[in-house]
PDB file of C-alpha atoms in Angstrom:
ATOM      1  CA  MET A  54     -26.287  -8.334  14.634  1.00  0.00           C
ATOM      2  CA  SER A  55     -24.667  -5.829  16.988  1.00  0.00           C
ATOM      3  CA  GLY A  56     -24.884  -2.575  15.115  1.00  0.00           C
ATOM      4  CA  CYS A  57     -25.576  -1.873  11.492  1.00  0.00           C
ATOM      5  CA  LEU A  58     -24.004  -0.346   8.434  1.00  0.00           C
ATOM      6  CA  SER A  59     -24.882   3.297   7.984  1.00  0.00           C
ATOM      7  CA  HIS A  60     -26.996   4.065   4.954  1.00  0.00           C
ATOM      8  CA  THR A  61     -24.653   6.963   4.204  1.00  0.00           C
ATOM      9  CA  PRO A  62     -22.715   5.937   1.076  1.00  0.00           C
ATOM     10  CA  ILE A  63     -18.960   6.270   1.469  1.00  0.00           C
ATOM     11  CA  LEU A  64     -17.789   4.230  -1.502  1.00  0.00           C
ATOM     12  CA  LEU A  65     -16.776   7.195  -3.666  1.00  0.00           C
ATOM     13  CA  HIS A  66     -14.532   5.295  -6.062  1.00  0.00           C
ATOM     14  CA  GLU A  67     -14.256   1.887  -7.640  1.00  0.00           C
ATOM     15  CA  THR A  68     -12.492  -0.448  -5.212  1.00  0.00           C
ATOM     16  CA  VAL A  69      -9.962  -2.536  -7.132  1.00  0.00           C
ATOM     17  CA  LEU A  70     -10.324  -6.342  -6.932  1.00  0.00           C
ATOM     18  CA  LEU A  71     -13.083  -5.881  -4.378  1.00  0.00           C
ATOM     19  CA  HIS A  72     -14.799  -9.259  -4.573  1.00  0.00           C
ATOM     20  CA  GLU A  73     -11.606 -11.172  -5.351  1.00  0.00           C
ATOM     21  CA  ALA A  74      -9.916  -9.808  -2.218  1.00  0.00           C
ATOM     22  CA  ILE A  75     -12.824 -10.586   0.092  1.00  0.00           C
ATOM     23  CA  GLU A  76     -13.186 -14.074  -1.350  1.00  0.00           C
ATOM     24  CA  ALA A  77      -9.447 -14.653  -0.823  1.00  0.00           C
ATOM     25  CA  LEU A  78      -9.771 -13.775   2.883  1.00  0.00           C
ATOM     26  CA  GLN A  79     -12.099 -16.783   3.346  1.00  0.00           C
ATOM     27  CA  ILE A  80     -13.999 -14.853   6.003  1.00  0.00           C
ATOM     28  CA  LYS A  81     -15.306 -16.663   9.063  1.00  0.00           C
ATOM     29  CA  PRO A  82     -18.495 -14.998  10.332  1.00  0.00           C
ATOM     30  CA  ASP A  83     -17.164 -14.768  13.886  1.00  0.00           C
ATOM     31  CA  GLY A  84     -13.584 -13.879  12.914  1.00  0.00           C
ATOM     32  CA  VAL A  85     -11.421 -10.845  13.589  1.00  0.00           C
ATOM     33  CA  TYR A  86     -10.107  -9.032  10.513  1.00  0.00           C
ATOM     34  CA  VAL A  87      -7.872  -6.066   9.730  1.00  0.00           C
ATOM     35  CA  ASP A  88      -8.295  -3.751   6.754  1.00  0.00           C
ATOM     36  CA  GLY A  89      -4.860  -2.129   6.813  1.00  0.00           C
ATOM     37  CA  THR A  90      -5.744   0.545   4.260  1.00  0.00           C
ATOM     38  CA  PHE A  91      -9.336   1.703   4.708  1.00  0.00           C
ATOM     39  CA  GLY A  92      -9.331   4.296   1.919  1.00  0.00           C
ATOM     40  CA  ARG A  93     -13.025   4.952   1.396  1.00  0.00           C
ATOM     41  CA  GLY A  94     -14.217   1.691   2.868  1.00  0.00           C
ATOM     42  CA  GLY A  95     -15.030  -0.498  -0.116  1.00  0.00           C
ATOM     43  CA  HIS A  96     -13.305  -3.582   1.262  1.00  0.00           C
ATOM     44  CA  SER A  97     -14.351  -2.861   4.842  1.00  0.00           C
ATOM     45  CA  GLN A  98     -18.038  -2.614   3.996  1.00  0.00           C
ATOM     46  CA  LEU A  99     -18.038  -5.956   2.201  1.00  0.00           C
ATOM     47  CA  ILE A 100     -16.142  -7.626   5.060  1.00  0.00           C
ATOM     48  CA  LEU A 101     -18.726  -6.349   7.551  1.00  0.00           C
ATOM     49  CA  GLN A 102     -21.518  -7.816   5.445  1.00  0.00           C
ATOM     50  CA  LYS A 103     -19.956 -11.271   5.875  1.00  0.00           C
ATOM     51  CA  LEU A 104     -19.466 -11.071   9.665  1.00  0.00           C
ATOM     52  CA  ASP A 105     -22.035 -12.122  12.254  1.00  0.00           C
ATOM     53  CA  ALA A 106     -22.657 -10.489  15.625  1.00  0.00           C
ATOM     54  CA  MET A 107     -19.446 -12.000  17.040  1.00  0.00           C
ATOM     55  CA  GLY A 108     -17.232 -10.830  14.197  1.00  0.00           C
ATOM     56  CA  ARG A 109     -14.945  -7.818  14.388  1.00  0.00           C
ATOM     57  CA  LEU A 110     -13.235  -5.540  11.867  1.00  0.00           C
ATOM     58  CA  ILE A 111     -10.350  -3.183  12.641  1.00  0.00           C
ATOM     59  CA  ALA A 112      -9.555  -0.637   9.946  1.00  0.00           C
ATOM     60  CA  LEU A 113      -6.410   1.468   9.732  1.00  0.00           C
ATOM     61  CA  ASP A 114      -5.473   4.478   7.644  1.00  0.00           C
ATOM     62  CA  LYS A 115      -2.944   7.272   8.048  1.00  0.00           C
ATOM     63  CA  ASP A 116      -5.036   9.675   5.932  1.00  0.00           C
ATOM     64  CA  PRO A 117      -7.294  11.945   8.053  1.00  0.00           C
ATOM     65  CA  ALA A 118      -9.736  12.138   5.118  1.00  0.00           C
ATOM     66  CA  ALA A 119     -10.154   8.356   5.210  1.00  0.00           C
ATOM     67  CA  VAL A 120     -10.688   8.425   8.962  1.00  0.00           C
ATOM     68  CA  ALA A 121     -13.372  11.070   8.497  1.00  0.00           C
ATOM     69  CA  ALA A 122     -15.078   8.964   5.818  1.00  0.00           C
ATOM     70  CA  ALA A 123     -15.172   6.006   8.204  1.00  0.00           C
ATOM     71  CA  GLN A 124     -17.462   7.948  10.529  1.00  0.00           C
ATOM     72  CA  ALA A 125     -20.267   7.033   8.134  1.00  0.00           C
ATOM     73  CA  ILE A 126     -20.043   3.425   9.367  1.00  0.00           C
ATOM     74  CA  THR A 127     -22.098   3.089  12.550  1.00  0.00           C
ATOM     75  CA  ASP A 128     -21.443  -0.511  13.495  1.00  0.00           C
ATOM     76  CA  SER A 129     -20.336  -1.745  16.912  1.00  0.00           C
ATOM     77  CA  ARG A 130     -18.264  -4.502  15.278  1.00  0.00           C
ATOM     78  CA  PHE A 131     -16.126  -1.889  13.524  1.00  0.00           C
ATOM     79  CA  VAL A 132     -13.297   0.265  14.845  1.00  0.00           C
ATOM     80  CA  MET A 133     -11.335   2.839  12.842  1.00  0.00           C
ATOM     81  CA  VAL A 134      -7.790   3.784  13.857  1.00  0.00           C
ATOM     82  CA  HIS A 135      -5.846   6.765  12.511  1.00  0.00           C
ATOM     83  CA  SER A 136      -2.522   5.055  11.887  1.00  0.00           C
ATOM     84  CA  GLY A 137      -0.360   3.516   9.233  1.00  0.00           C
ATOM     85  CA  PHE A 138      -0.258  -0.278   9.135  1.00  0.00           C
ATOM     86  CA  ALA A 139       3.422  -0.396  10.139  1.00  0.00           C
ATOM     87  CA  HIS A 140       2.242  -0.209  13.779  1.00  0.00           C
ATOM     88  CA  LEU A 141      -0.053  -3.236  13.459  1.00  0.00           C
ATOM     89  CA  THR A 142       1.175  -5.244  16.443  1.00  0.00           C
ATOM     90  CA  LYS A 143       1.140  -2.282  18.824  1.00  0.00           C
ATOM     91  CA  LEU A 144      -2.375  -1.307  17.742  1.00  0.00           C
ATOM     92  CA  LEU A 145      -3.731  -4.827  18.192  1.00  0.00           C
ATOM     93  CA  ASN A 146      -2.186  -4.981  21.644  1.00  0.00           C
ATOM     94  CA  LYS A 147      -3.919  -1.721  22.589  1.00  0.00           C
ATOM     95  CA  LEU A 148      -7.214  -3.200  21.409  1.00  0.00           C
ATOM     96  CA  ALA A 149      -6.562  -6.398  23.402  1.00  0.00           C
ATOM     97  CA  VAL A 150      -6.553  -8.503  20.230  1.00  0.00           C
ATOM     98  CA  GLU A 151      -4.157 -11.462  20.411  1.00  0.00           C
ATOM     99  CA  LYS A 152      -4.708 -13.046  17.002  1.00  0.00           C
ATOM    100  CA  ILE A 153      -6.572 -12.166  13.829  1.00  0.00           C
ATOM    101  CA  ASP A 154      -8.163 -14.323  11.151  1.00  0.00           C
ATOM    102  CA  GLY A 155      -7.167 -12.217   8.186  1.00  0.00           C
ATOM    103  CA  VAL A 156      -5.480  -9.021   7.059  1.00  0.00           C
ATOM    104  CA  LEU A 157      -5.913  -7.074   3.838  1.00  0.00           C
ATOM    105  CA  LEU A 158      -3.377  -4.544   2.553  1.00  0.00           C
ATOM    106  CA  ASP A 159      -4.308  -2.408  -0.458  1.00  0.00           C
ATOM    107  CA  LEU A 160      -0.988  -0.660  -1.097  1.00  0.00           C
ATOM    108  CA  GLY A 161      -0.024   2.682  -2.590  1.00  0.00           C
ATOM    109  CA  VAL A 162      -1.941   5.884  -3.144  1.00  0.00           C
ATOM    110  CA  SER A 163      -5.736   5.714  -3.346  1.00  0.00           C
ATOM    111  CA  SER A 164      -7.985   7.090  -6.079  1.00  0.00           C
ATOM    112  CA  PRO A 165      -9.530   9.741  -3.776  1.00  0.00           C
ATOM    113  CA  GLN A 166      -6.031  10.965  -2.915  1.00  0.00           C
ATOM    114  CA  LEU A 167      -5.103  11.192  -6.594  1.00  0.00           C
ATOM    115  CA  ASP A 168      -8.365  12.889  -7.509  1.00  0.00           C
ATOM    116  CA  ASP A 169      -8.175  15.538  -4.765  1.00  0.00           C
ATOM    117  CA  GLU A 170      -6.093  18.243  -6.423  1.00  0.00           C
ATOM    118  CA  GLN A 171      -5.229  19.885  -3.107  1.00  0.00           C
ATOM    119  CA  ARG A 172      -3.279  16.770  -2.037  1.00  0.00           C
ATOM    120  CA  GLY A 173      -0.639  17.359  -4.694  1.00  0.00           C
ATOM    121  CA  PHE A 174      -0.282  13.725  -5.765  1.00  0.00           C
ATOM    122  CA  SER A 175      -1.155  14.269  -9.410  1.00  0.00           C
ATOM    123  CA  PHE A 176       0.302  16.317 -12.255  1.00  0.00           C
ATOM    124  CA  ARG A 177      -3.196  16.530 -13.767  1.00  0.00           C
ATOM    125  CA  PHE A 178      -3.877  19.592 -11.594  1.00  0.00           C
ATOM    126  CA  ASP A 179      -1.965  22.758 -10.768  1.00  0.00           C
ATOM    127  CA  ALA A 180      -1.994  22.422  -6.998  1.00  0.00           C
ATOM    128  CA  PRO A 181       0.182  22.829  -3.893  1.00  0.00           C
ATOM    129  CA  LEU A 182       2.978  20.267  -3.894  1.00  0.00           C
ATOM    130  CA  ASP A 183       2.085  18.284  -0.771  1.00  0.00           C
ATOM    131  CA  MET A 184       2.023  14.484  -1.392  1.00  0.00           C
ATOM    132  CA  ARG A 185       1.666  13.498   2.275  1.00  0.00           C
ATOM    133  CA  MET A 186      -0.711  10.630   2.941  1.00  0.00           C
ATOM    134  CA  ASP A 187      -0.995  11.847   6.525  1.00  0.00           C
ATOM    135  CA  THR A 188      -1.630  15.567   6.182  1.00  0.00           C
ATOM    136  CA  SER A 189      -1.429  16.001   9.954  1.00  0.00           C
ATOM    137  CA  SER A 190       2.318  15.440  10.121  1.00  0.00           C
ATOM    138  CA  GLY A 191       5.544  15.262   8.178  1.00  0.00           C
ATOM    139  CA  GLN A 192       7.295  17.215   5.476  1.00  0.00           C
ATOM    140  CA  THR A 193       5.552  18.241   2.250  1.00  0.00           C
ATOM    141  CA  ALA A 194       7.101  17.503  -1.125  1.00  0.00           C
ATOM    142  CA  ALA A 195       7.686  21.230  -1.628  1.00  0.00           C
ATOM    143  CA  GLU A 196       9.541  21.512   1.677  1.00  0.00           C
ATOM    144  CA  TRP A 197      11.665  18.480   0.872  1.00  0.00           C
ATOM    145  CA  LEU A 198      12.535  19.675  -2.646  1.00  0.00           C
ATOM    146  CA  ALA A 199      13.650  23.016  -1.246  1.00  0.00           C
ATOM    147  CA  THR A 200      16.488  21.462   0.771  1.00  0.00           C
ATOM    148  CA  VAL A 201      17.365  17.977  -0.512  1.00  0.00           C
ATOM    149  CA  ASN A 202      20.819  17.670  -2.070  1.00  0.00           C
ATOM    150  CA  GLU A 203      21.174  16.703  -5.701  1.00  0.00           C
ATOM    151  CA  SER A 204      22.764  13.317  -4.991  1.00  0.00           C
ATOM    152  CA  LEU A 205      19.958  12.078  -2.736  1.00  0.00           C
ATOM    153  CA  LEU A 206      17.305  13.512  -5.047  1.00  0.00           C
ATOM    154  CA  GLY A 207      18.779  11.572  -7.963  1.00  0.00           C
ATOM    155  CA  GLU A 208      18.915   8.372  -5.918  1.00  0.00           C
ATOM    156  CA  VAL A 209      15.271   8.706  -4.869  1.00  0.00           C
ATOM    157  CA  ILE A 210      14.045   9.317  -8.413  1.00  0.00           C
ATOM    158  CA  ARG A 211      16.144   6.435  -9.754  1.00  0.00           C
ATOM    159  CA  ASP A 212      15.414   3.872  -7.037  1.00  0.00           C
ATOM    160  CA  TYR A 213      11.757   4.632  -6.249  1.00  0.00           C
ATOM    161  CA  GLY A 214      10.696   5.836  -9.684  1.00  0.00           C
ATOM    162  CA  GLU A 215      12.848   3.489 -11.758  1.00  0.00           C
ATOM    163  CA  GLU A 216      13.594   6.562 -13.872  1.00  0.00           C
ATOM    164  CA  ARG A 217      16.559   6.318 -16.264  1.00  0.00           C
ATOM    165  CA  PHE A 218      16.852  10.101 -16.499  1.00  0.00           C
ATOM    166  CA  ALA A 219      17.068  10.528 -12.725  1.00  0.00           C
ATOM    167  CA  THR A 220      20.420  12.316 -12.784  1.00  0.00           C
ATOM    168  CA  GLN A 221      19.258  14.848 -15.357  1.00  0.00           C
ATOM    169  CA  ILE A 222      15.979  15.450 -13.538  1.00  0.00           C
ATOM    170  CA  ALA A 223      17.706  15.982 -10.190  1.00  0.00           C
ATOM    171  CA  ARG A 224      20.141  18.428 -11.747  1.00  0.00           C
ATOM    172  CA  ALA A 225      17.292  20.343 -13.397  1.00  0.00           C
ATOM    173  CA  LEU A 226      15.267  20.547 -10.174  1.00  0.00           C
ATOM    174  CA  VAL A 227      18.200  21.822  -8.118  1.00  0.00           C
ATOM    175  CA  ALA A 228      18.987  24.432 -10.765  1.00  0.00           C
ATOM    176  CA  ALA A 229      15.342  25.515 -11.000  1.00  0.00           C
ATOM    177  CA  ARG A 230      14.938  26.026  -7.259  1.00  0.00           C
ATOM    178  CA  GLN A 231      17.811  28.531  -7.317  1.00  0.00           C
ATOM    179  CA  GLU A 232      15.566  30.749  -9.417  1.00  0.00           C
ATOM    180  CA  LYS A 233      12.203  30.044  -7.808  1.00  0.00           C
ATOM    181  CA  THR A 234      10.798  27.767  -5.090  1.00  0.00           C
ATOM    182  CA  ILE A 235       9.175  24.642  -6.550  1.00  0.00           C
ATOM    183  CA  SER A 236       5.831  24.777  -4.773  1.00  0.00           C
ATOM    184  CA  THR A 237       3.227  23.451  -7.222  1.00  0.00           C
ATOM    185  CA  THR A 238       2.600  20.246  -9.136  1.00  0.00           C
ATOM    186  CA  ARG A 239       2.683  22.110 -12.460  1.00  0.00           C
ATOM    187  CA  GLN A 240       6.115  23.566 -11.740  1.00  0.00           C
ATOM    188  CA  LEU A 241       7.476  20.128 -10.897  1.00  0.00           C
ATOM    189  CA  SER A 242       5.962  18.411 -13.932  1.00  0.00           C
ATOM    190  CA  GLU A 243       7.173  21.107 -16.344  1.00  0.00           C
ATOM    191  CA  ILE A 244      10.747  20.995 -15.042  1.00  0.00           C
ATOM    192  CA  VAL A 245      10.779  17.201 -15.311  1.00  0.00           C
ATOM    193  CA  ALA A 246       9.319  17.287 -18.836  1.00  0.00           C
ATOM    194  CA  GLN A 247      12.135  19.547 -19.983  1.00  0.00           C
ATOM    195  CA  ALA A 248      14.768  17.240 -18.485  1.00  0.00           C
ATOM    196  CA  VAL A 249      13.425  13.979 -19.937  1.00  0.00           C
ATOM    197  CA  ARG A 250      14.777  13.495 -23.459  1.00  0.00           C
ATOM    198  CA  THR A 251      12.449  10.704 -24.600  1.00  0.00           C
ATOM    199  CA  ARG A 252       8.910   9.950 -23.510  1.00  0.00           C
ATOM    200  CA  GLU A 253       7.180   6.641 -22.939  1.00  0.00           C
ATOM    201  CA  PRO A 254       4.110   6.277 -25.178  1.00  0.00           C
ATOM    202  CA  GLY A 255       0.939   7.267 -23.366  1.00  0.00           C
ATOM    203  CA  LYS A 256       2.758   8.263 -20.170  1.00  0.00           C
ATOM    204  CA  ASN A 257       3.419  11.737 -18.800  1.00  0.00           C
ATOM    205  CA  PRO A 258       7.207  12.242 -18.430  1.00  0.00           C
ATOM    206  CA  ALA A 259       6.700  13.285 -14.802  1.00  0.00           C
ATOM    207  CA  THR A 260       4.922  10.056 -13.807  1.00  0.00           C
ATOM    208  CA  ARG A 261       7.987   8.270 -12.427  1.00  0.00           C
ATOM    209  CA  THR A 262       9.303  11.332 -10.587  1.00  0.00           C
ATOM    210  CA  PHE A 263       5.956  11.968  -8.872  1.00  0.00           C
ATOM    211  CA  GLN A 264       5.799   8.298  -7.874  1.00  0.00           C
ATOM    212  CA  ALA A 265       9.349   8.364  -6.506  1.00  0.00           C
ATOM    213  CA  ILE A 266       8.902  11.471  -4.368  1.00  0.00           C
ATOM    214  CA  ARG A 267       5.582  10.204  -2.997  1.00  0.00           C
ATOM    215  CA  ILE A 268       6.980   6.789  -2.067  1.00  0.00           C
ATOM    216  CA  TYR A 269      10.038   8.327  -0.404  1.00  0.00           C
ATOM    217  CA  LEU A 270       8.163  10.987   1.575  1.00  0.00           C
ATOM    218  CA  ASN A 271       5.606   8.516   2.891  1.00  0.00           C
ATOM    219  CA  GLN A 272       8.162   5.762   3.520  1.00  0.00           C
ATOM    220  CA  GLU A 273       5.887   3.371   1.683  1.00  0.00           C
ATOM    221  CA  LEU A 274       8.382   0.588   1.015  1.00  0.00           C
ATOM    222  CA  GLU A 275       9.818   0.788   4.527  1.00  0.00           C
ATOM    223  CA  GLU A 276       6.322   0.433   5.988  1.00  0.00           C
ATOM    224  CA  ILE A 277       5.590  -2.602   3.808  1.00  0.00           C
ATOM    225  CA  ALA A 278       8.816  -4.223   4.991  1.00  0.00           C
ATOM    226  CA  ARG A 279       7.809  -3.558   8.602  1.00  0.00           C
ATOM    227  CA  VAL A 280       4.221  -4.777   8.408  1.00  0.00           C
ATOM    228  CA  LEU A 281       4.616  -8.071   6.543  1.00  0.00           C
ATOM    229  CA  PRO A 282       6.411  -9.938   9.368  1.00  0.00           C
ATOM    230  CA  GLN A 283       3.884  -8.507  11.850  1.00  0.00           C
ATOM    231  CA  CYS A 284       1.040  -9.893   9.742  1.00  0.00           C
ATOM    232  CA  VAL A 285       2.505 -13.382   9.943  1.00  0.00           C
ATOM    233  CA  ASP A 286       3.003 -13.132  13.709  1.00  0.00           C
ATOM    234  CA  CYS A 287      -0.533 -11.830  14.298  1.00  0.00           C
ATOM    235  CA  LEU A 288      -2.372 -14.331  12.122  1.00  0.00           C
ATOM    236  CA  ARG A 289      -4.151 -17.264  13.694  1.00  0.00           C
ATOM    237  CA  LEU A 290      -3.413 -20.660  12.103  1.00  0.00           C
ATOM    238  CA  GLY A 291      -5.409 -20.848   8.888  1.00  0.00           C
ATOM    239  CA  GLY A 292      -5.692 -17.059   8.724  1.00  0.00           C
ATOM    240  CA  ARG A 293      -5.110 -15.319   5.401  1.00  0.00           C
ATOM    241  CA  ILE A 294      -2.968 -12.380   4.287  1.00  0.00           C
ATOM    242  CA  VAL A 295      -4.124 -10.656   1.108  1.00  0.00           C
ATOM    243  CA  VAL A 296      -1.986  -7.946  -0.488  1.00  0.00           C
ATOM    244  CA  ILE A 297      -2.855  -5.799  -3.508  1.00  0.00           C
ATOM    245  CA  SER A 298       0.070  -3.967  -5.129  1.00  0.00           C
ATOM    246  CA  PHE A 299       0.081  -1.409  -7.927  1.00  0.00           C
ATOM    247  CA  HIS A 300       3.680  -1.215  -9.091  1.00  0.00           C
ATOM    248  CA  SER A 301       6.663  -3.497  -9.417  1.00  0.00           C
ATOM    249  CA  LEU A 302       8.587  -2.255  -6.368  1.00  0.00           C
ATOM    250  CA  GLU A 303       5.708  -3.128  -4.030  1.00  0.00           C
ATOM    251  CA  ASP A 304       4.847  -6.412  -5.684  1.00  0.00           C
ATOM    252  CA  ARG A 305       8.469  -7.581  -5.742  1.00  0.00           C
ATOM    253  CA  MET A 306       8.757  -7.061  -1.981  1.00  0.00           C
ATOM    254  CA  VAL A 307       5.499  -8.873  -1.287  1.00  0.00           C
ATOM    255  CA  LYS A 308       6.263 -11.750  -3.661  1.00  0.00           C
ATOM    256  CA  HIS A 309       9.713 -12.398  -2.187  1.00  0.00           C
ATOM    257  CA  PHE A 310       8.510 -12.143   1.406  1.00  0.00           C
ATOM    258  CA  LEU A 311       5.589 -14.536   0.951  1.00  0.00           C
ATOM    259  CA  ARG A 312       7.757 -16.994  -0.961  1.00  0.00           C
ATOM    260  CA  ASN A 313      10.468 -16.944   1.701  1.00  0.00           C
ATOM    261  CA  MET A 314       7.916 -17.464   4.469  1.00  0.00           C
ATOM    262  CA  ALA A 315       6.457 -20.390   2.540  1.00  0.00           C
ATOM    263  CA  GLN A 316       9.835 -22.056   2.035  1.00  0.00           C
ATOM    264  CA  GLY A 317      10.824 -22.009   5.687  1.00  0.00           C
ATOM    265  CA  ASP A 318      14.379 -22.112   7.037  1.00  0.00           C
ATOM    266  CA  LYS A 319      17.021 -23.017   4.492  1.00  0.00           C
ATOM    267  CA  LEU A 320      19.369 -25.702   5.766  1.00  0.00           C
ATOM    268  CA  PRO A 321      22.714 -26.830   4.304  1.00  0.00           C
ATOM    269  CA  ARG A 322      22.535 -29.665   1.796  1.00  0.00           C
ATOM    270  CA  ASN A 323      23.244 -33.198   2.999  1.00  0.00           C
ATOM    271  CA  LEU A 324      22.517 -32.238   6.606  1.00  0.00           C
ATOM    272  CA  PRO A 325      21.800 -35.471   8.556  1.00  0.00           C
ATOM    273  CA  ILE A 326      18.235 -34.637   9.546  1.00  0.00           C
ATOM    274  CA  ARG A 327      14.950 -36.427   9.008  1.00  0.00           C
ATOM    275  CA  ALA A 328      12.469 -34.873   6.578  1.00  0.00           C
ATOM    276  CA  ALA A 329       9.884 -34.716   9.367  1.00  0.00           C
ATOM    277  CA  ASP A 330      12.242 -32.570  11.436  1.00  0.00           C
ATOM    278  CA  ILE A 331      12.947 -29.988   8.740  1.00  0.00           C
ATOM    279  CA  PRO A 332      11.379 -26.641   9.763  1.00  0.00           C
ATOM    280  CA  LYS A 333       8.282 -25.939   7.708  1.00  0.00           C
ATOM    281  CA  GLY A 334       7.280 -22.584   6.279  1.00  0.00           C
ATOM    282  CA  ARG A 335       5.028 -20.281   8.271  1.00  0.00           C
ATOM    283  CA  LEU A 336       2.879 -19.511   5.229  1.00  0.00           C
ATOM    284  CA  ARG A 337       1.302 -21.488   2.406  1.00  0.00           C
ATOM    285  CA  LEU A 338       0.940 -19.684  -0.901  1.00  0.00           C
ATOM    286  CA  ILE A 339      -2.634 -19.688  -2.198  1.00  0.00           C
ATOM    287  CA  GLY A 340      -2.807 -19.867  -5.975  1.00  0.00           C
ATOM    288  CA  LYS A 341      -0.963 -17.594  -8.381  1.00  0.00           C
ATOM    289  CA  ALA A 342      -0.942 -13.818  -8.584  1.00  0.00           C
ATOM    290  CA  ILE A 343      -4.403 -12.460  -9.409  1.00  0.00           C
ATOM    291  CA  HIS A 344      -5.021  -9.597 -11.834  1.00  0.00           C
ATOM    292  CA  ALA A 345      -8.117  -7.580 -12.606  1.00  0.00           C
ATOM    293  CA  THR A 346     -10.386  -8.855 -15.340  1.00  0.00           C
ATOM    294  CA  SER A 347     -10.634  -7.028 -18.652  1.00  0.00           C
ATOM    295  CA  GLN A 348     -14.140  -5.963 -17.650  1.00  0.00           C
ATOM    296  CA  GLU A 349     -12.878  -4.333 -14.439  1.00  0.00           C
ATOM    297  CA  VAL A 350     -10.032  -2.595 -16.261  1.00  0.00           C
ATOM    298  CA  ALA A 351     -12.508  -1.233 -18.794  1.00  0.00           C
ATOM    299  CA  THR A 352     -14.562   0.425 -16.048  1.00  0.00           C
ATOM    300  CA  ASN A 353     -11.641   1.269 -13.737  1.00  0.00           C
ATOM    301  CA  PRO A 354      -8.327   1.848 -15.585  1.00  0.00           C
ATOM    302  CA  ARG A 355      -6.409   2.016 -12.283  1.00  0.00           C
ATOM    303  CA  ALA A 356      -7.019  -1.719 -11.897  1.00  0.00           C
ATOM    304  CA  ARG A 357      -4.795  -2.410 -14.902  1.00  0.00           C
ATOM    305  CA  SER A 358      -1.605  -2.546 -12.818  1.00  0.00           C
ATOM    306  CA  ALA A 359      -3.078  -4.283  -9.754  1.00  0.00           C
ATOM    307  CA  VAL A 360      -1.540  -7.567  -8.585  1.00  0.00           C
ATOM    308  CA  MET A 361      -3.037  -9.518  -5.682  1.00  0.00           C
ATOM    309  CA  ARG A 362      -1.143 -12.193  -3.734  1.00  0.00           C
ATOM    310  CA  VAL A 363      -2.582 -14.462  -1.059  1.00  0.00           C
ATOM    311  CA  ALA A 364      -1.056 -16.705   1.607  1.00  0.00           C
ATOM    312  CA  GLU A 365      -2.350 -18.730   4.565  1.00  0.00           C
ATOM    313  CA  ARG A 366      -0.793 -19.039   8.016  1.00  0.00           C
ATOM    314  CA  MET A 367       0.742 -22.442   8.711  1.00  0.00           C
ATOM    315  CA  GLY A 368       3.099 -23.926  11.291  1.00  0.00           C
ATOM    316  CA  ALA A 369       2.884 -24.598  15.012  1.00  0.00           C
ATOM    317  CA  ALA A 370       0.419 -22.650  17.130  1.00  0.00           C
ATOM    318  CA  ASP A 371       3.190 -21.148  19.239  1.00  0.00           C
ATOM    319  CA  ASP A 372       5.785 -20.246  16.576  1.00  0.00           C
TER     320      ASP A 372
END
């Protein structure tokens, strides 16, 4: 084996669907794999354990904290890249990788990001209102809230948070910032709580608004839409794409994309063409959506909303 895993532990949180995801990749010992969302390395470490000396793992993450955590892995088969997965094709080209045997995408915000109060992702702490996954660039949530117009703010909260009180919340936030800059998570959550007339049982009234602002600022859905076609193009025949989603907006995009790729080109009915000549899909769906077991949910509540979908690359070698 060329290199070894560092003995320094970097798995600081429970990785959701860890073994299910790695099993779904159907790892070839000498294959080339991409972990598109390194996080704290749970999936990456298990992938490395299944590779031989010829295998290779490329991990990506836009979070500088995740990149720093990856330094604990001292393995010549492993390379860490500070980047979001939306640039997958360009990054593989730079690394002189033509095709890969599998790609794993663990979408959304990670547990370490939620648990670090200074990141501003959670209303559980009174912290600076940041919410950037890549803290080295971009606009913070506080900066955005200081200037965004009420109409766009309402659209973001409604579309990305699926919040029925989006209009009222946007109006309340714009009014509040006239009095004082909204710069902390507590300020934001308190303003939202006052604007929401009814509360969902067991859920903080600010949950949907925090989710919406985070998704918008980090362009999460746009990046998913960009990376999925790249995954298909980069996969070697028989290679697998495994995607773990944590809310309905993500999962809906993934489900529809994989299904469309599996169906192939849609042709008009009664077209005079032989069945053998009908274009086949570029992907084959593998099983049904996978959810965490009750045992995993009991030990890791975040796994409750996880949905994993798997597909395999099909078609001609040059399509």
